[in-house]
Amino acid sequence: MEIKGKVLSVSHGVADVCIIREGKACGNCSACPKKTGVQDTVQVVAGKGIRVGQEVILRSNKDWFAQNWIMSAVAAFVLGMIVTEAILKVISINIHHTNIDIVGGVILTGVFFCLLWLKKPRYLFRIETKEEEKARYE
């Protein structure tokens, strides 16, 4: 996801960015909080070289596992079942119950969700300047 914005303020490593709407007629972002309300500004982590008034591009700060959490949870469940089955084979316990495999899958899925919650980003977007975007496409 890509959103265009303009930096309104920078303080203590956090930047307030006003979202520029493509369909607006004025295009002047300096008065956006007065016109459209607080819902059009977001807080993001300010990197080096970010200045007030600079146009930036906001990209999603989520990683692949957070964006595709359903598929990741299913993969963690299946992997938990496989690991449980492998442990039972290595220990050479002649117990084969489907319930034990399901418990192993549920435990690994729970661990996955705990790790996903702990690694959750504090801010939903990250700043990418126009210069970084041009350099990436060249």
PDB file of C-alpha atoms in Angstrom:
ATOM      1  CA  MET A   1       0.000   0.000   0.000  1.00  0.00           C
ATOM      2  CA  GLU A   2       1.334   3.412  -0.953  1.00  0.00           C
ATOM      3  CA  ILE A   3       0.013   6.749   0.313  1.00  0.00           C
ATOM      4  CA  LYS A   4       1.348  10.212  -0.482  1.00  0.00           C
ATOM      5  CA  GLY A   5       1.777  12.691   2.328  1.00  0.00           C
ATOM      6  CA  LYS A   6       3.466  15.848   3.507  1.00  0.00           C
ATOM      7  CA  VAL A   7       5.401  16.172   6.765  1.00  0.00           C
ATOM      8  CA  LEU A   8       3.718  18.629   9.147  1.00  0.00           C
ATOM      9  CA  SER A   9       6.033  18.367  12.150  1.00  0.00           C
ATOM     10  CA  VAL A  10       9.004  16.370  13.417  1.00  0.00           C
ATOM     11  CA  SER A  11       9.749  15.945  17.115  1.00  0.00           C
ATOM     12  CA  HIS A  12      11.618  13.329  19.155  1.00  0.00           C
ATOM     13  CA  GLY A  13      11.993  10.960  16.211  1.00  0.00           C
ATOM     14  CA  VAL A  14       8.281  10.981  15.365  1.00  0.00           C
ATOM     15  CA  ALA A  15       6.830  12.793  12.360  1.00  0.00           C
ATOM     16  CA  ASP A  16       3.232  13.914  11.865  1.00  0.00           C
ATOM     17  CA  VAL A  17       2.334  13.348   8.228  1.00  0.00           C
ATOM     18  CA  CYS A  18      -0.735  14.780   6.516  1.00  0.00           C
ATOM     19  CA  ILE A  19      -2.227  12.438   3.936  1.00  0.00           C
ATOM     20  CA  ILE A  20      -2.617  14.073   0.535  1.00  0.00           C
ATOM     21  CA  ARG A  21      -5.805  13.004  -1.160  1.00  0.00           C
ATOM     22  CA  GLU A  22      -5.502  12.670  -4.919  1.00  0.00           C
ATOM     23  CA  GLY A  23      -8.964  14.039  -5.698  1.00  0.00           C
ATOM     24  CA  LYS A  24      -8.644  17.287  -3.727  1.00  0.00           C
ATOM     25  CA  ALA A  25      -8.705  20.506  -5.682  1.00  0.00           C
ATOM     26  CA  CYS A  26      -6.480  22.660  -3.482  1.00  0.00           C
ATOM     27  CA  GLY A  27      -3.498  20.345  -2.950  1.00  0.00           C
ATOM     28  CA  ASN A  28      -2.239  22.604  -0.145  1.00  0.00           C
ATOM     29  CA  CYS A  29      -1.435  20.385   2.793  1.00  0.00           C
ATOM     30  CA  SER A  30      -0.399  23.028   5.321  1.00  0.00           C
ATOM     31  CA  ALA A  31      -3.997  23.652   6.375  1.00  0.00           C
ATOM     32  CA  CYS A  32      -5.233  20.042   6.213  1.00  0.00           C
ATOM     33  CA  PRO A  33      -5.781  19.558   9.962  1.00  0.00           C
ATOM     34  CA  LYS A  34      -7.979  22.670  10.008  1.00  0.00           C
ATOM     35  CA  LYS A  35     -10.024  21.656   6.944  1.00  0.00           C
ATOM     36  CA  THR A  36     -10.489  17.925   7.174  1.00  0.00           C
ATOM     37  CA  GLY A  37      -9.873  17.024  10.797  1.00  0.00           C
ATOM     38  CA  VAL A  38      -7.408  14.913  12.707  1.00  0.00           C
ATOM     39  CA  GLN A  39      -8.202  11.679  10.864  1.00  0.00           C
ATOM     40  CA  ASP A  40      -6.071  12.780   7.900  1.00  0.00           C
ATOM     41  CA  THR A  41      -2.821  12.931   9.873  1.00  0.00           C
ATOM     42  CA  VAL A  42      -0.791   9.918  10.997  1.00  0.00           C
ATOM     43  CA  GLN A  43       2.287   9.531  13.130  1.00  0.00           C
ATOM     44  CA  VAL A  44       5.281   7.673  11.707  1.00  0.00           C
ATOM     45  CA  VAL A  45       8.903   7.155  12.690  1.00  0.00           C
ATOM     46  CA  ALA A  46      11.047   9.969  11.302  1.00  0.00           C
ATOM     47  CA  GLY A  47      14.252   8.887   9.604  1.00  0.00           C
ATOM     48  CA  LYS A  48      17.339  10.897   8.858  1.00  0.00           C
ATOM     49  CA  GLY A  49      16.892  13.861   6.559  1.00  0.00           C
ATOM     50  CA  ILE A  50      13.133  14.263   7.040  1.00  0.00           C
ATOM     51  CA  ARG A  51      12.152  17.939   7.004  1.00  0.00           C
ATOM     52  CA  VAL A  52       8.912  19.802   7.624  1.00  0.00           C
ATOM     53  CA  GLY A  53       7.056  20.401   4.355  1.00  0.00           C
ATOM     54  CA  GLN A  54       8.743  17.533   2.521  1.00  0.00           C
ATOM     55  CA  GLU A  55       6.575  15.271   0.395  1.00  0.00           C
ATOM     56  CA  VAL A  56       6.963  11.622   1.345  1.00  0.00           C
ATOM     57  CA  ILE A  57       5.457   8.279   0.489  1.00  0.00           C
ATOM     58  CA  LEU A  58       4.018   6.167   3.286  1.00  0.00           C
ATOM     59  CA  ARG A  59       4.334   2.416   2.952  1.00  0.00           C
ATOM     60  CA  SER A  60       2.899  -0.272   5.170  1.00  0.00           C
ATOM     61  CA  ASN A  61       5.174  -1.247   8.045  1.00  0.00           C
ATOM     62  CA  LYS A  62       3.825  -4.797   8.387  1.00  0.00           C
ATOM     63  CA  ASP A  63       5.915  -7.785   7.404  1.00  0.00           C
ATOM     64  CA  TRP A  64       4.698 -10.700   5.278  1.00  0.00           C
ATOM     65  CA  PHE A  65       3.634 -12.832   8.264  1.00  0.00           C
ATOM     66  CA  ALA A  66       1.456 -10.065   9.697  1.00  0.00           C
ATOM     67  CA  GLN A  67      -0.182  -9.340   6.337  1.00  0.00           C
ATOM     68  CA  ASN A  68      -0.889 -13.018   5.625  1.00  0.00           C
ATOM     69  CA  TRP A  69      -1.615 -14.147   9.167  1.00  0.00           C
ATOM     70  CA  ILE A  70      -4.262 -16.735   8.244  1.00  0.00           C
ATOM     71  CA  MET A  71      -1.982 -18.608   5.878  1.00  0.00           C
ATOM     72  CA  SER A  72       0.877 -18.328   8.377  1.00  0.00           C
ATOM     73  CA  ALA A  73      -1.305 -19.710  11.174  1.00  0.00           C
ATOM     74  CA  VAL A  74      -2.325 -22.697   9.045  1.00  0.00           C
ATOM     75  CA  ALA A  75       1.330 -23.331   8.170  1.00  0.00           C
ATOM     76  CA  ALA A  76       2.278 -23.115  11.881  1.00  0.00           C
ATOM     77  CA  PHE A  77      -0.473 -25.592  12.774  1.00  0.00           C
ATOM     78  CA  VAL A  78       0.656 -28.098  10.135  1.00  0.00           C
ATOM     79  CA  LEU A  79       4.298 -27.631  11.120  1.00  0.00           C
ATOM     80  CA  GLY A  80       3.352 -28.226  14.771  1.00  0.00           C
ATOM     81  CA  MET A  81       1.660 -31.471  13.833  1.00  0.00           C
ATOM     82  CA  ILE A  82       4.700 -32.588  11.811  1.00  0.00           C
ATOM     83  CA  VAL A  83       7.138 -31.695  14.606  1.00  0.00           C
ATOM     84  CA  THR A  84       5.008 -33.526  17.188  1.00  0.00           C
ATOM     85  CA  GLU A  85       4.889 -36.609  14.999  1.00  0.00           C
ATOM     86  CA  ALA A  86       8.665 -36.461  14.444  1.00  0.00           C
ATOM     87  CA  ILE A  87       9.341 -36.119  18.177  1.00  0.00           C
ATOM     88  CA  LEU A  88       7.146 -39.135  18.900  1.00  0.00           C
ATOM     89  CA  LYS A  89       9.042 -41.171  16.281  1.00  0.00           C
ATOM     90  CA  VAL A  90      12.480 -40.125  17.602  1.00  0.00           C
ATOM     91  CA  ILE A  91      11.601 -40.891  21.212  1.00  0.00           C
ATOM     92  CA  SER A  92      10.159 -44.182  19.933  1.00  0.00           C
ATOM     93  CA  ILE A  93       7.025 -44.050  21.971  1.00  0.00           C
ATOM     94  CA  ASN A  94       4.465 -46.263  20.325  1.00  0.00           C
ATOM     95  CA  ILE A  95       1.653 -43.853  20.995  1.00  0.00           C
ATOM     96  CA  HIS A  96      -0.218 -42.650  17.969  1.00  0.00           C
ATOM     97  CA  HIS A  97      -3.212 -40.532  18.769  1.00  0.00           C
ATOM     98  CA  THR A  98      -4.529 -37.818  16.527  1.00  0.00           C
ATOM     99  CA  ASN A  99      -5.262 -35.718  19.612  1.00  0.00           C
ATOM    100  CA  ILE A 100      -1.557 -35.483  20.468  1.00  0.00           C
ATOM    101  CA  ASP A 101      -0.769 -34.192  16.973  1.00  0.00           C
ATOM    102  CA  ILE A 102      -3.550 -31.626  17.210  1.00  0.00           C
ATOM    103  CA  VAL A 103      -2.295 -30.431  20.606  1.00  0.00           C
ATOM    104  CA  GLY A 104       1.191 -29.986  19.131  1.00  0.00           C
ATOM    105  CA  GLY A 105      -0.270 -27.970  16.243  1.00  0.00           C
ATOM    106  CA  VAL A 106      -2.298 -25.782  18.599  1.00  0.00           C
ATOM    107  CA  ILE A 107       0.743 -25.142  20.812  1.00  0.00           C
ATOM    108  CA  LEU A 108       2.915 -24.074  17.876  1.00  0.00           C
ATOM    109  CA  THR A 109       0.102 -21.884  16.512  1.00  0.00           C
ATOM    110  CA  GLY A 110      -0.202 -20.219  19.924  1.00  0.00           C
ATOM    111  CA  VAL A 111       3.552 -19.593  19.984  1.00  0.00           C
ATOM    112  CA  PHE A 112       3.292 -18.108  16.472  1.00  0.00           C
ATOM    113  CA  PHE A 113       0.537 -15.694  17.512  1.00  0.00           C
ATOM    114  CA  CYS A 114       2.509 -14.643  20.612  1.00  0.00           C
ATOM    115  CA  LEU A 115       5.574 -13.902  18.473  1.00  0.00           C
ATOM    116  CA  LEU A 116       3.425 -12.023  15.955  1.00  0.00           C
ATOM    117  CA  TRP A 117       1.954  -9.910  18.760  1.00  0.00           C
ATOM    118  CA  LEU A 118       5.398  -9.180  20.253  1.00  0.00           C
ATOM    119  CA  LYS A 119       6.862  -8.178  16.865  1.00  0.00           C
ATOM    120  CA  LYS A 120       3.927  -5.893  16.042  1.00  0.00           C
ATOM    121  CA  PRO A 121       5.197  -2.524  14.764  1.00  0.00           C
ATOM    122  CA  ARG A 122       4.420   0.527  16.875  1.00  0.00           C
ATOM    123  CA  TYR A 123       3.554   2.668  13.859  1.00  0.00           C
ATOM    124  CA  LEU A 124       1.512   1.395  10.925  1.00  0.00           C
ATOM    125  CA  PHE A 125       3.500   3.220   8.226  1.00  0.00           C
ATOM    126  CA  ARG A 126       7.135   3.929   7.393  1.00  0.00           C
ATOM    127  CA  ILE A 127       8.407   6.948   5.483  1.00  0.00           C
ATOM    128  CA  GLU A 128       9.991   6.674   2.094  1.00  0.00           C
ATOM    129  CA  THR A 129      11.118   9.930   0.496  1.00  0.00           C
ATOM    130  CA  LYS A 130      10.586  10.764  -3.168  1.00  0.00           C
ATOM    131  CA  GLU A 131      14.354  10.504  -3.765  1.00  0.00           C
ATOM    132  CA  GLU A 132      14.449   6.934  -2.394  1.00  0.00           C
ATOM    133  CA  GLU A 133      11.559   5.987  -4.664  1.00  0.00           C
ATOM    134  CA  LYS A 134      13.300   7.424  -7.751  1.00  0.00           C
ATOM    135  CA  ALA A 135      16.536   5.636  -6.867  1.00  0.00           C
ATOM    136  CA  ARG A 136      14.713   2.328  -6.498  1.00  0.00           C
ATOM    137  CA  TYR A 137      13.126   2.502  -9.955  1.00  0.00           C
ATOM    138  CA  GLU A 138      16.279   3.669 -11.757  1.00  0.00           C
TER     139      GLU A 138
END
